[in-house]
Coordinates of C-alpha atoms and ligand atoms in Angstrom, one line a residue:
M6 CA 21.1 62.0 -77.5
L7 CA 18.2 62.0 -79.9
R8 CA 17.7 65.4 -81.4
K9 CA 14.4 66.8 -82.8
N10 CA 14.8 69.3 -85.6
R11 CA 13.2 72.5 -84.4
L12 CA 12.9 75.9 -86.1
F13 CA 13.5 79.0 -84.0
T14 CA 13.8 81.3 -87.1
P15 CA 11.7 84.4 -87.8
G16 CA 10.2 82.7 -90.8
P17 CA 9.6 80.0 -91.8
T18 CA 8.3 79.1 -88.3
P19 CA 7.2 75.7 -87.0
L20 CA 4.2 74.2 -88.7
L21 CA 0.8 73.6 -87.0
P22 CA 0.2 69.8 -87.3
A23 CA -3.5 70.3 -88.1
A24 CA -2.6 72.6 -91.0
Q25 CA -0.1 70.1 -92.4
T26 CA -2.8 67.4 -92.4
A27 CA -5.4 69.7 -94.0
M28 CA -2.9 70.6 -96.7
A29 CA -1.8 67.0 -97.4
S30 CA -5.4 65.8 -98.0
F31 CA -6.7 68.7 -100.1
T32 CA -7.5 68.1 -103.7
A33 CA -10.3 70.4 -104.8
H34 CA -10.1 72.3 -108.1
H35 CA -10.1 76.0 -107.6
R36 CA -13.1 76.8 -109.8
T37 CA -15.6 74.7 -107.8
A38 CA -18.2 75.5 -105.1
D39 CA -16.1 73.7 -102.5
F40 CA -13.0 75.8 -103.1
R41 CA -15.1 79.0 -103.3
A42 CA -16.6 78.3 -99.9
L43 CA -13.2 77.7 -98.4
F44 CA -11.8 80.8 -100.1
Q45 CA -14.6 83.1 -98.9
R46 CA -14.4 81.7 -95.4
V47 CA -10.7 82.2 -95.2
L48 CA -10.9 85.8 -96.5
A49 CA -13.6 86.6 -93.9
D50 CA -11.6 85.0 -91.1
M51 CA -8.4 86.8 -92.2
K52 CA -10.2 90.1 -91.5
E53 CA -10.7 89.0 -88.0
F54 CA -7.2 87.6 -87.7
I55 CA -5.8 91.0 -88.9
G56 CA -8.4 92.9 -86.9
T57 CA -9.8 95.1 -89.7
Q58 CA -13.0 95.9 -91.6
N59 CA -11.0 96.6 -94.7
D60 CA -10.9 94.2 -97.6
V61 CA -8.2 91.5 -97.3
L62 CA -6.5 89.8 -100.2
V63 CA -4.4 86.6 -100.1
L64 CA -1.9 86.1 -102.9
A65 CA 0.4 83.3 -104.0
C66 CA 3.8 84.7 -103.3
S67 CA 6.3 85.4 -100.5
G68 CA 5.9 88.4 -98.3
T69 CA 8.0 90.5 -100.6
G70 CA 5.5 90.0 -103.4
V71 CA 2.8 91.9 -101.6
M72 CA 5.4 94.5 -100.5
E73 CA 6.0 95.0 -104.2
A74 CA 2.2 95.1 -104.9
A75 CA 1.9 97.9 -102.3
V76 CA 4.5 99.9 -104.1
S77 CA 3.3 99.2 -107.7
N78 CA -0.4 99.8 -106.9
L79 CA -0.1 102.9 -104.7
T80 CA 2.6 104.9 -106.5
S81 CA 3.4 106.4 -109.9
P82 CA 6.9 107.0 -111.2
G83 CA 8.3 110.2 -109.8
D84 CA 6.1 110.1 -106.7
K85 CA 7.9 111.2 -103.5
V86 CA 7.7 108.5 -100.8
L87 CA 9.2 108.3 -97.3
V88 CA 10.8 105.1 -96.2
L89 CA 11.5 104.6 -92.5
T90 CA 14.3 102.1 -92.3
A91 CA 16.3 100.6 -89.4
G92 CA 17.3 97.2 -90.9
K93 CA 17.4 94.9 -93.8
F94 CA 13.6 94.8 -94.3
G95 CA 13.4 98.6 -94.2
E96 CA 16.1 98.7 -96.9
R97 CA 13.9 96.4 -99.0
W98 CA 11.3 99.1 -99.1
T99 CA 13.9 101.6 -100.4
A100 CA 15.0 99.2 -103.1
L101 CA 11.4 98.4 -104.1
A102 CA 10.3 102.0 -104.3
K103 CA 13.4 102.9 -106.4
A104 CA 12.7 99.9 -108.7
F105 CA 9.3 101.6 -109.4
G106 CA 10.8 105.0 -110.1
C107 CA 9.8 106.7 -106.9
K108 CA 11.8 109.6 -105.5
V109 CA 12.7 108.0 -102.2
E110 CA 13.2 110.1 -99.1
V111 CA 14.8 107.9 -96.3
L112 CA 14.7 108.4 -92.6
A113 CA 17.2 105.9 -91.2
A114 CA 17.7 104.8 -87.7
A115 CA 20.7 102.7 -86.7
Y116 CA 20.3 98.9 -86.7
G117 CA 18.6 97.9 -83.5
E118 CA 17.1 101.3 -82.9
T119 CA 13.7 102.9 -83.9
F120 CA 12.6 106.3 -85.1
S121 CA 11.8 109.5 -83.3
L122 CA 8.3 110.7 -84.1
D123 CA 9.6 114.3 -84.3
D124 CA 12.0 113.3 -87.1
I125 CA 9.2 111.7 -89.0
H126 CA 7.1 114.8 -88.6
L127 CA 10.0 116.9 -90.1
K128 CA 10.4 114.5 -93.1
L129 CA 6.8 114.4 -93.8
T130 CA 6.5 117.3 -96.3
P131 CA 3.1 117.8 -98.0
D132 CA 4.4 116.2 -101.3
V133 CA 5.1 112.8 -99.6
R134 CA 2.5 110.4 -101.2
A135 CA 3.2 107.4 -99.1
V136 CA 5.2 106.3 -96.0
F137 CA 6.6 102.7 -95.8
V138 CA 7.7 101.1 -92.6
Q139 CA 8.0 97.7 -90.7
A140 CA 6.0 97.0 -87.6
T141 CA 8.7 94.7 -86.4
E142 CA 12.1 94.8 -88.1
S143 CA 13.0 91.1 -88.2
S144 CA 16.6 91.7 -89.0
T145 CA 17.3 93.5 -85.7
G146 CA 14.4 92.4 -83.4
A147 CA 13.2 96.0 -83.0
R148 CA 9.6 97.1 -82.6
H149 CA 8.5 100.3 -84.3
D150 CA 5.7 102.4 -82.9
V151 CA 3.0 101.9 -85.6
Q152 CA 0.4 103.8 -83.5
G153 CA 2.7 106.8 -83.1
I154 CA 3.7 106.8 -86.7
A155 CA 0.1 106.5 -87.9
K156 CA -0.8 109.5 -85.7
V157 CA 1.9 111.6 -87.5
V158 CA 0.9 110.4 -91.0
R159 CA -2.8 111.0 -90.4
T160 CA -2.1 114.7 -89.6
R161 CA -1.6 114.8 -93.4
G162 CA -5.3 113.8 -94.1
D163 CA -5.9 111.6 -97.1
D164 CA -2.9 112.9 -99.1
T165 CA -0.4 110.5 -97.5
L166 CA -0.8 106.7 -97.3
L167 CA 0.8 104.6 -94.5
V168 CA 1.9 101.1 -95.6
V169 CA 3.1 98.7 -92.9
D170 CA 5.1 95.6 -93.4
A171 CA 3.8 93.6 -90.5
I172 CA 5.0 90.3 -91.9
T173 CA 6.4 89.3 -88.4
G174 CA 4.2 91.9 -86.7
L175 CA 0.8 90.3 -87.3
G176 CA 0.0 87.7 -84.6
T177 CA 2.8 89.0 -82.3
T178 CA 1.8 92.6 -81.8
Y179 CA -1.3 94.6 -80.7
F180 CA -2.7 96.7 -83.5
D181 CA -5.9 98.8 -83.9
L182 CA -5.3 99.2 -87.6
D183 CA -8.6 100.9 -88.6
G184 CA -8.6 103.0 -85.4
W185 CA -5.1 104.2 -86.1
G186 CA -5.7 104.7 -89.8
V187 CA -3.2 102.3 -91.3
D188 CA -3.8 102.1 -95.1
V189 CA -2.1 98.8 -96.0
I190 CA -0.9 96.1 -93.6
I191 CA 1.0 93.2 -95.0
G192 CA 1.6 89.6 -93.6
G193 CA 3.0 86.3 -94.8
S194 CA 1.9 82.7 -94.3
Q195 CA 5.2 81.4 -93.0
K196 CA 5.2 83.6 -89.9
A197 CA 2.5 83.7 -87.2
L198 CA 0.0 81.7 -89.2
M199 CA 2.1 78.6 -88.7
I200 CA 1.9 77.3 -92.3
P201 CA 4.5 77.0 -95.0
P202 CA 5.8 79.9 -97.1
G203 CA 3.8 80.7 -100.3
L204 CA 1.0 83.0 -99.3
A205 CA 1.1 86.7 -98.5
Y206 CA -1.8 88.9 -97.6
C207 CA -2.8 92.5 -97.1
A208 CA -5.7 94.6 -95.8
V209 CA -6.3 97.7 -97.9
S210 CA -8.1 100.9 -96.7
E211 CA -10.7 102.8 -98.8
R212 CA -8.2 105.7 -99.1
A213 CA -5.7 103.3 -100.6
W214 CA -8.2 101.8 -103.1
Q215 CA -9.0 105.4 -104.2
R216 CA -5.3 106.1 -104.7
M217 CA -5.1 103.1 -107.1
E218 CA -7.6 104.8 -109.5
T219 CA -4.9 107.3 -110.4
T220 CA -1.5 105.6 -110.0
T221 CA 0.4 104.5 -113.1
S222 CA 3.2 102.2 -112.1
P223 CA 3.2 99.0 -114.1
R224 CA 1.5 95.9 -112.6
F225 CA -0.1 92.8 -113.9
Y226 CA -0.1 89.7 -111.6
F227 CA -0.1 92.0 -108.6
D228 CA -3.0 94.2 -109.7
L229 CA -4.8 94.5 -106.4
R230 CA -8.0 96.0 -108.0
K231 CA -8.3 92.9 -110.2
E232 CA -7.8 90.6 -107.2
R233 CA -10.4 92.6 -105.3
K234 CA -13.0 92.2 -108.0
S235 CA -12.4 88.4 -108.2
A236 CA -12.4 88.1 -104.4
A237 CA -15.9 89.7 -104.3
K238 CA -17.0 86.7 -106.5
G239 CA -15.3 84.2 -104.2
E240 CA -12.4 83.6 -106.5
S241 CA -8.8 84.7 -107.1
A242 CA -7.8 86.1 -110.5
Y243 CA -5.3 83.3 -111.2
T244 CA -4.8 79.8 -109.8
P245 CA -4.6 80.2 -106.1
A246 CA -2.2 78.1 -103.9
T247 CA -5.1 75.8 -103.1
S248 CA -3.4 73.5 -100.6
L249 CA -2.0 76.4 -98.7
F250 CA -5.6 77.8 -98.5
A251 CA -6.6 74.6 -96.9
A252 CA -3.7 74.9 -94.4
L253 CA -4.6 78.5 -93.7
G254 CA -8.3 77.5 -93.0
A255 CA -7.0 75.0 -90.4
A256 CA -4.7 77.5 -88.9
L257 CA -7.4 80.1 -88.5
E258 CA -9.6 77.4 -86.9
F259 CA -6.8 76.8 -84.4
V260 CA -6.6 80.5 -83.6
R261 CA -10.3 80.6 -83.2
G262 CA -10.1 77.7 -80.8
M263 CA -7.5 79.5 -78.7
G264 CA -10.1 82.3 -78.3
Q265 CA -12.8 79.7 -77.3
G266 CA -14.6 80.2 -80.6
D267 CA -13.8 83.9 -81.0
L268 CA -11.1 84.5 -83.6
A269 CA -10.3 88.1 -82.6
K270 CA -9.8 86.8 -79.0
G271 CA -7.7 84.0 -80.3
R272 CA -5.4 86.5 -82.0
E273 CA -5.0 88.2 -78.7
V274 CA -4.1 85.0 -77.0
L275 CA -1.5 84.4 -79.8
V276 CA -0.1 87.9 -79.3
N277 CA 0.1 87.3 -75.5
N278 CA 1.8 84.0 -76.1
A279 CA 4.5 85.7 -78.2
E280 CA 4.9 88.5 -75.6
L281 CA 5.4 86.0 -72.9
C282 CA 7.9 83.8 -74.8
A283 CA 9.8 86.9 -75.7
E284 CA 9.9 88.2 -72.2
M285 CA 11.1 84.9 -70.9
T286 CA 13.8 84.8 -73.6
R287 CA 15.0 88.3 -72.9
A288 CA 15.2 87.6 -69.2
G289 CA 17.1 84.3 -69.9
A290 CA 19.6 85.9 -72.2
Q291 CA 20.3 88.8 -69.9
A292 CA 20.7 86.4 -66.9
L293 CA 23.6 84.9 -68.9
G294 CA 25.2 88.3 -69.3
L295 CA 24.2 88.6 -72.9
K296 CA 23.0 91.9 -74.4
L297 CA 19.9 92.4 -76.5
F298 CA 20.5 94.0 -79.9
A299 CA 17.3 96.0 -80.1
S300 CA 16.6 98.9 -77.7
S301 CA 12.8 98.4 -78.1
P302 CA 12.5 94.7 -78.6
A303 CA 9.6 93.1 -80.4
A304 CA 7.6 90.1 -79.2
A305 CA 8.2 88.5 -82.6
L306 CA 11.8 87.7 -82.0
T307 CA 14.7 88.3 -79.7
A308 CA 18.0 89.4 -81.3
I309 CA 20.9 88.7 -79.0
C310 CA 24.4 90.1 -79.3
S311 CA 27.2 87.6 -79.6
P312 CA 29.6 87.8 -76.6
N313 CA 32.8 89.8 -77.4
G314 CA 35.1 88.2 -79.8
I315 CA 32.7 85.3 -80.7
D316 CA 31.3 85.1 -84.2
S317 CA 27.6 84.5 -83.8
G318 CA 27.9 82.0 -86.7
K319 CA 29.6 79.7 -84.2
I320 CA 26.6 80.0 -81.8
V321 CA 24.2 79.3 -84.6
K322 CA 26.2 76.3 -85.6
E323 CA 26.5 75.0 -82.1
F324 CA 22.7 75.1 -81.7
R325 CA 22.4 73.1 -84.8
D326 CA 25.1 70.6 -84.1
S327 CA 24.2 70.0 -80.5
F328 CA 20.5 70.2 -80.5
D329 CA 19.3 70.4 -84.1
A330 CA 17.8 73.8 -83.2
V331 CA 17.8 76.3 -86.0
V332 CA 18.3 79.9 -84.9
A333 CA 19.0 82.7 -87.3
N334 CA 22.3 84.5 -87.7
G335 CA 22.4 88.3 -88.3
Q336 CA 21.7 89.4 -91.8
G337 CA 24.0 91.5 -94.1
E338 CA 26.3 93.7 -92.1
M339 CA 24.9 92.2 -88.8
K340 CA 26.1 88.7 -89.8
G341 CA 28.4 87.4 -87.1
Q342 CA 27.3 89.9 -84.5
L343 CA 24.0 88.6 -83.3
F344 CA 21.7 85.6 -83.4
R345 CA 17.9 85.6 -83.4
I346 CA 15.4 83.4 -81.7
A347 CA 11.8 83.7 -82.9
H348 CA 8.5 83.6 -80.9
I349 CA 6.2 83.9 -83.9
G350 CA 3.2 81.6 -84.0
Y351 CA 3.5 78.0 -82.8
Y352 CA 5.8 78.3 -79.8
D353 CA 5.0 77.3 -76.3
Y354 CA 6.4 77.4 -72.8
L355 CA 8.4 74.2 -73.2
D356 CA 9.9 75.4 -76.5
T357 CA 11.0 78.5 -74.7
I358 CA 12.4 76.8 -71.7
G359 CA 14.1 74.3 -74.0
I360 CA 15.9 76.8 -76.2
L361 CA 17.1 78.7 -73.1
G362 CA 18.4 75.5 -71.6
A363 CA 20.2 74.8 -74.8
L364 CA 21.5 78.4 -74.9
E365 CA 23.4 77.7 -71.6
H366 CA 25.3 74.8 -73.2
V367 CA 25.8 76.5 -76.5
L368 CA 27.3 79.5 -74.8
A369 CA 29.6 77.4 -72.6
R370 CA 30.8 75.4 -75.7
S371 CA 31.3 78.3 -78.0
T372 CA 33.0 80.6 -75.5
G373 CA 34.9 78.0 -73.6
K374 CA 33.9 79.9 -70.4
A375 CA 32.0 78.6 -67.4
V376 CA 28.3 79.2 -67.5
E377 CA 26.1 79.1 -64.4
Y378 CA 23.7 76.3 -65.5
G379 CA 20.1 77.1 -64.8
A380 CA 20.6 80.9 -64.8
A381 CA 18.7 81.5 -68.0
V382 CA 16.1 79.0 -67.2
R383 CA 15.6 80.3 -63.7
A384 CA 15.1 83.9 -65.0
A385 CA 12.6 82.7 -67.5
Q386 CA 10.8 80.7 -64.9
E387 CA 10.5 83.8 -62.7
V388 CA 9.0 85.8 -65.6
Y389 CA 6.5 83.0 -66.2
A390 CA 5.6 82.8 -62.5
R391 CA 5.2 86.5 -62.2
L392 CA 2.6 86.8 -65.0
P393 CA -0.4 84.6 -64.0
H394 CA -2.8 86.7 -66.1
K395 CA -0.7 85.9 -69.2
R396 CA -0.6 82.2 -68.6
Q397 CA -3.0 81.2 -71.2
L398 CA -0.7 79.6 -73.7
V399 CA -1.4 78.0 -77.1
G400 CA -3.2 74.7 -76.6
A401 CA -3.1 72.3 -79.5
Ligands
LIG16 C1 9.9 87.5 -93.6 C2 9.8 89.0 -93.7 C3 9.5 89.5 -95.0 C4 9.2 88.7 -96.2 O1 10.1 88.0 -96.8 P1 9.8 86.9 -97.9 O2 11.0 86.1 -97.9 O3 9.5 87.6 -99.1 O4 8.6 86.2 -97.4 C5 9.4 90.9 -95.1 N1 9.5 91.7 -94.0 C6 9.7 91.2 -92.8 C7 9.8 92.1 -91.7 C8 9.9 89.8 -92.6 O5 10.1 89.3 -91.4

């Protein structure tokens, strides 16, 4: 059969056609009125997409670049920081904070699990200058309780900053960032924004800007204060990724269209869409007797345990060979144990039903056991049918 190549990976995610066209035709120089207008419009729209009044910066780098910027701008060597980690991306916070000379206190939960707020409370001694966490841990599919964590951190007043890697969380998860008191939230272009890798962004609270006045870690390209000054004039400090800005502008227009002209509402529709795709996928996998890897699964992606004795690499390969569908294997120690199907951004009902139909064949072929065809699809259909209020899917 003809096979269409489709990404079901938690980044990069499928590209929005309108964004690809916008990107391909964009030629403006970055120090021109045309680009300045686009740049300013995108930054204003990004505030609405993120759902914050705080200043937003968009930089040319992958998500890890802005994670590094958060560490280098908000800490000084020797600062005590608390990293909440339950997966490969949490471990990245630890490595980054160590690279900048922080004294790193780690609160670790097992892969697939999340943290107890009481444990965070105990670890949060008065000398902790910043707390680093993921909103959704893409390596395990777990959702962390950002609201609960923020509540604990805010009991410390202005002394402790909360930095959230929401690179797969933004656009898939409900947040009230300003209301909860999150200081820095970080996202990346190749996730829910439906455009290629190459841009990463953050929103920064007043408390965090103040912290930057006194911190001494080295920074140059990722000096957020310098970027903020340039952004106020409608420019970036260095050459921006101009064509990606054009793509981002088109993607934000698309989200606005999903909200019938209201970008904040469009973001909600996008989040609902991810929630529904995720719920359908969880139901489908479980109907085939498969176990979910995360105890509190995110809407961003579904991590599914490989059946006993089967290397998940075999499942990943079977998806690719039979259907040209790219799903993700486990990362690091989790490689071979699980596979991950994403719902971030540009996915719809048909994608979800399709990948579950494919999963039935993939499972039969890679285990050699009989599969009840239609079981996963039926379970997903029932989820869809039960949720009429969530039926507003992404319309291109
Ligand atoms: C994708 C992702 C990142 C960023 O990775 P880059 O490869 O640097 O873009 C960071 N954290 C999470 C949770 C992610 O999903």
